[in-house]
Tab-separated table of N, CA and C in Angstrom:
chain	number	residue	atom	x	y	z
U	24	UNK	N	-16.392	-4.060	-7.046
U	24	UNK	CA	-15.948	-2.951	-7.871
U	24	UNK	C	-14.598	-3.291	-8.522
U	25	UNK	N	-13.738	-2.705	-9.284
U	25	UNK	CA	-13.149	-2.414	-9.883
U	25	UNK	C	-11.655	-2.023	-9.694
U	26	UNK	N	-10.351	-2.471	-9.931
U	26	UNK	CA	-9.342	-1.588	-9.791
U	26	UNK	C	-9.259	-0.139	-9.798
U	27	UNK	N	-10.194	-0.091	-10.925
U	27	UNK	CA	-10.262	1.480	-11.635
U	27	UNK	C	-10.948	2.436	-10.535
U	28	UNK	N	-12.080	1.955	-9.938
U	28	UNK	CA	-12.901	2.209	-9.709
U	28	UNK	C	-13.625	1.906	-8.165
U	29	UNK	N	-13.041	1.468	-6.967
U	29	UNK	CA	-12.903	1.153	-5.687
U	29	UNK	C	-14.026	1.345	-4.781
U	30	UNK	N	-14.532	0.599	-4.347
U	30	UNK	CA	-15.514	1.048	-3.491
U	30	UNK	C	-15.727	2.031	-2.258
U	31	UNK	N	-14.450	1.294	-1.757
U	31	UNK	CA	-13.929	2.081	-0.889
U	31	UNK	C	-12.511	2.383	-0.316
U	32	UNK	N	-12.064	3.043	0.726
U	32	UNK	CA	-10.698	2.939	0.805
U	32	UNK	C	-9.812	1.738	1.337
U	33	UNK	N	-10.743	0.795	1.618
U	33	UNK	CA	-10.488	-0.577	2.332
U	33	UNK	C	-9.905	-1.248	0.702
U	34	UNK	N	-11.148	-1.327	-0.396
U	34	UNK	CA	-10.733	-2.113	-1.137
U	34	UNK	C	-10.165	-1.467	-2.333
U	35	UNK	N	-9.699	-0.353	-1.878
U	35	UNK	CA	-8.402	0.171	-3.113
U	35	UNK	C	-6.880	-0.153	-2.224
U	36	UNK	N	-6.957	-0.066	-0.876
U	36	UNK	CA	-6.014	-0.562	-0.279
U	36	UNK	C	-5.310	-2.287	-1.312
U	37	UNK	N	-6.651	-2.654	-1.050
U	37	UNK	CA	-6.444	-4.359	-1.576
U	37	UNK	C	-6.087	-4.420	-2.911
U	38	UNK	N	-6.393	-3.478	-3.601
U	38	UNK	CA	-6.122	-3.722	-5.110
U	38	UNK	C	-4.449	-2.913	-5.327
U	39	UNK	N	-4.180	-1.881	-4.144
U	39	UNK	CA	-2.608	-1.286	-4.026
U	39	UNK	C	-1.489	-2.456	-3.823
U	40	UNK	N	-2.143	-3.523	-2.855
U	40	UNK	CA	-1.077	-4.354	-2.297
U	40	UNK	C	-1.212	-5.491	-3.268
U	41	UNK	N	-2.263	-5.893	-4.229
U	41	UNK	CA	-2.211	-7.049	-5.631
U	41	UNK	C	-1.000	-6.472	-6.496
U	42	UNK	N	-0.894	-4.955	-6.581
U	42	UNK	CA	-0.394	-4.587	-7.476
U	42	UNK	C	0.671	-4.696	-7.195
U	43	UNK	N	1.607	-3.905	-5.785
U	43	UNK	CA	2.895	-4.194	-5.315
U	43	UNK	C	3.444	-5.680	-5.123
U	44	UNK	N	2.540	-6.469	-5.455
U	44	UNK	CA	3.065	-8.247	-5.235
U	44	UNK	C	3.311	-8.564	-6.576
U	45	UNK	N	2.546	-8.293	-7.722
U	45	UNK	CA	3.261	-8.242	-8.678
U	45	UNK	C	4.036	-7.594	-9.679
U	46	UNK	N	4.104	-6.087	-9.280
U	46	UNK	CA	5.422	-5.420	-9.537
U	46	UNK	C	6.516	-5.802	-9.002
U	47	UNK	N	6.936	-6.382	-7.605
U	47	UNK	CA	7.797	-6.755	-7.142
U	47	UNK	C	7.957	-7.923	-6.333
U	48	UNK	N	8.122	-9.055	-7.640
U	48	UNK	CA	7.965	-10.216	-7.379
U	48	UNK	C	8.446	-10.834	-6.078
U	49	UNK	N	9.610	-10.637	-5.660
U	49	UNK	CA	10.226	-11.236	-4.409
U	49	UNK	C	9.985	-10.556	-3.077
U	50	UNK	N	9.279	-9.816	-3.204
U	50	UNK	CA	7.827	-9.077	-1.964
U	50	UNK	C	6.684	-10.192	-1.868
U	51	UNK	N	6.697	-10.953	-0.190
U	51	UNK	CA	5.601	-11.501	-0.144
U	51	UNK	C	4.560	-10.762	0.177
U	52	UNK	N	3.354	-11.223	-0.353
U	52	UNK	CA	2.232	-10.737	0.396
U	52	UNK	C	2.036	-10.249	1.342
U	53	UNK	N	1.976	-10.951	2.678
U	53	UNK	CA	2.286	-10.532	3.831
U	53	UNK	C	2.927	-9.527	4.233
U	54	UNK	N	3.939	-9.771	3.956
U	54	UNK	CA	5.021	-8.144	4.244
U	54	UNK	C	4.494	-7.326	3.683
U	55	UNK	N	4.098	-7.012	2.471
U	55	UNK	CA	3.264	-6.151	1.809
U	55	UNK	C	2.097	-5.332	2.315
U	56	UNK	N	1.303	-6.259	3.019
U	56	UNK	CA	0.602	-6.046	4.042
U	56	UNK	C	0.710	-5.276	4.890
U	57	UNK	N	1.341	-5.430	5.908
U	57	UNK	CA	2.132	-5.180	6.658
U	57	UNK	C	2.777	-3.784	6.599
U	58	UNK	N	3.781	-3.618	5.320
U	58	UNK	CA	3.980	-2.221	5.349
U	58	UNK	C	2.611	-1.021	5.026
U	59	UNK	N	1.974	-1.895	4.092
U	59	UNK	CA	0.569	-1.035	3.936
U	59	UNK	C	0.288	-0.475	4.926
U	60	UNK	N	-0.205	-1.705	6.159
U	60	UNK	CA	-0.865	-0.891	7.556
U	60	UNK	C	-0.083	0.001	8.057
U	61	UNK	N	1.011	-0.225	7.950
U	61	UNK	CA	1.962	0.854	8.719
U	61	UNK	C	2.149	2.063	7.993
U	62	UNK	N	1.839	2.205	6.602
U	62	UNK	CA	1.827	3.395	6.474
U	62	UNK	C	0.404	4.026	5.975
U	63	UNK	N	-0.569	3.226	6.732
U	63	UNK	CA	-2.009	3.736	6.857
U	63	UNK	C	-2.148	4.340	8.137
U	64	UNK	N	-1.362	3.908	8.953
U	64	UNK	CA	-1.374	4.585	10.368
U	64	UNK	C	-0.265	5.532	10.648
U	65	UNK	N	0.745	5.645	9.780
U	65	UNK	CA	1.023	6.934	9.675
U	65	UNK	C	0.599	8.012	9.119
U	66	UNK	N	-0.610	8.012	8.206
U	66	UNK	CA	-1.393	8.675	7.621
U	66	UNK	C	-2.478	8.892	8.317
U	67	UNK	N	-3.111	8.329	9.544
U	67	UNK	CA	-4.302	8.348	10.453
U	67	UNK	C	-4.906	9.547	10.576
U	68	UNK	N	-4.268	10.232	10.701
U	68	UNK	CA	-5.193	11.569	11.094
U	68	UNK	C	-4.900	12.634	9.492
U	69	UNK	N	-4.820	12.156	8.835
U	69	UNK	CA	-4.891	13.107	7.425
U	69	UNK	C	-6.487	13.014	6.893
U	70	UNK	N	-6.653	14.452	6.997
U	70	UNK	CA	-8.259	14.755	6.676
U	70	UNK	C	-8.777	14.098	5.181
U	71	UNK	N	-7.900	14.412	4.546
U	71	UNK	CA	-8.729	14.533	3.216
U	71	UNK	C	-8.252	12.396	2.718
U	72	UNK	N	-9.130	11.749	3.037
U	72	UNK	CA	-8.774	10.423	2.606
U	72	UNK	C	-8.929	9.891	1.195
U	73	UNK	N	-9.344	10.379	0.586
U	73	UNK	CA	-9.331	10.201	-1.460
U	73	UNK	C	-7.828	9.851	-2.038
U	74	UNK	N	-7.145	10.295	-1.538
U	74	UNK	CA	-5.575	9.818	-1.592
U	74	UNK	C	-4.732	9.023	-1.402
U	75	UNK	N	-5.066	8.624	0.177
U	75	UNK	CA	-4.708	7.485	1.036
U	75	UNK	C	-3.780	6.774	0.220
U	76	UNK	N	-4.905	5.882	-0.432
U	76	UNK	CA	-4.898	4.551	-0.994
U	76	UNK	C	-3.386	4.634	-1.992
U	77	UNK	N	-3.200	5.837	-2.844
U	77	UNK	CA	-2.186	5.934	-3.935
U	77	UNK	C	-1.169	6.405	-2.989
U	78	UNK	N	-1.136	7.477	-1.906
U	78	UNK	CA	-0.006	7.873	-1.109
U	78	UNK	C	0.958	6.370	-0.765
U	79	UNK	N	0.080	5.367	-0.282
U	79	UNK	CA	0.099	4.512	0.278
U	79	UNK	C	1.051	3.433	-0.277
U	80	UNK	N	0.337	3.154	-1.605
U	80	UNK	CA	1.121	2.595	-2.493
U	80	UNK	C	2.615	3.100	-2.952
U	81	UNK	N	2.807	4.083	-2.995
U	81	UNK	CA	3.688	5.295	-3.590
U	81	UNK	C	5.100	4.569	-2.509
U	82	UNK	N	4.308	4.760	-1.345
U	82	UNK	CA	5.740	5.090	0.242
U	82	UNK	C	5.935	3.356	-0.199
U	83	UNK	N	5.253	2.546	-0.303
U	83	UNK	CA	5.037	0.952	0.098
U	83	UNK	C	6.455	0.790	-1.110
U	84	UNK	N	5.919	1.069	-2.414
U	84	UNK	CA	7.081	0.907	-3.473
U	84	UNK	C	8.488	1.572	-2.881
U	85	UNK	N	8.471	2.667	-2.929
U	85	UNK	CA	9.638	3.351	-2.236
U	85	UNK	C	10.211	2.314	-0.773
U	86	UNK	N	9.468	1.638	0.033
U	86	UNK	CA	10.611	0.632	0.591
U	86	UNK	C	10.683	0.153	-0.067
U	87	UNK	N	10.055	-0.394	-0.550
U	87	UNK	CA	10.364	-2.207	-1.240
U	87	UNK	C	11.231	-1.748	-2.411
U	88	UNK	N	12.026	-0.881	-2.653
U	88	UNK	CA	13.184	-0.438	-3.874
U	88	UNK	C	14.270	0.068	-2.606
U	89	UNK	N	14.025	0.055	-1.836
U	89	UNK	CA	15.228	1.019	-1.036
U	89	UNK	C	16.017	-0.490	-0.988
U	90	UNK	N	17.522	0.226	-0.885
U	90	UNK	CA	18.538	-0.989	-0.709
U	90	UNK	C	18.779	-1.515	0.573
U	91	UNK	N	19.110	-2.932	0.748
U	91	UNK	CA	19.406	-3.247	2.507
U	91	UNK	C	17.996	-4.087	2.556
U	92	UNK	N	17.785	-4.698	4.203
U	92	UNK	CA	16.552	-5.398	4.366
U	92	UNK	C	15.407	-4.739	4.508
U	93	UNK	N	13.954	-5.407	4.487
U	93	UNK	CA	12.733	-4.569	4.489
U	93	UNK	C	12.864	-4.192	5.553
U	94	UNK	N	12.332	-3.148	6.172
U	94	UNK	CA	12.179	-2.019	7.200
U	94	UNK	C	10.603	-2.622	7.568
U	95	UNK	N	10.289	-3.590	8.480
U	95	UNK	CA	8.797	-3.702	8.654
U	95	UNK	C	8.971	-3.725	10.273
U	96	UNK	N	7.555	-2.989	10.741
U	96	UNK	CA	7.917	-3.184	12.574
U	96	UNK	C	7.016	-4.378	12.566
U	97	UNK	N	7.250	-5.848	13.695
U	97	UNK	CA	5.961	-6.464	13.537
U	97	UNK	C	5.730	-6.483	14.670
């Protein structure tokens, strides 16, 4: 499927974290990753999942702009 258009919430996840690697070039992958899951599992028990994926992206940008080092638990 599609950026636009996602199959599911697994692979709009994947197309959130392509996008945050190249909006913000000096974000590796990995870390990227990384904060994703962590703020997929702070979202765990939110009913309505159609959102997820953009909430997700939203918080992920908001670290990766906050000033100081990345905030990742590993």
């Amino acid at each position: 499927m599609s950026a636009t258009n996602p199959h599911d919430e697994y692979e709009a996840l994947n197309h959130a974290v392509d996008r945050l690697v190249r909006r913000i070039p000096w974000a590796d992958e990995e870390s990227v990753r990384l904060m994703v899951a962590e703020e997929v599992a702070a979202l765990g028990d939110a009913r309505l999942r159609h959102f997820i994926p953009a909430m997700v992206e939203t918080r992920v940008l908001r670290r990766l702009r906050a000033p100081g080092p990345l905030d990742i638990a590993v």
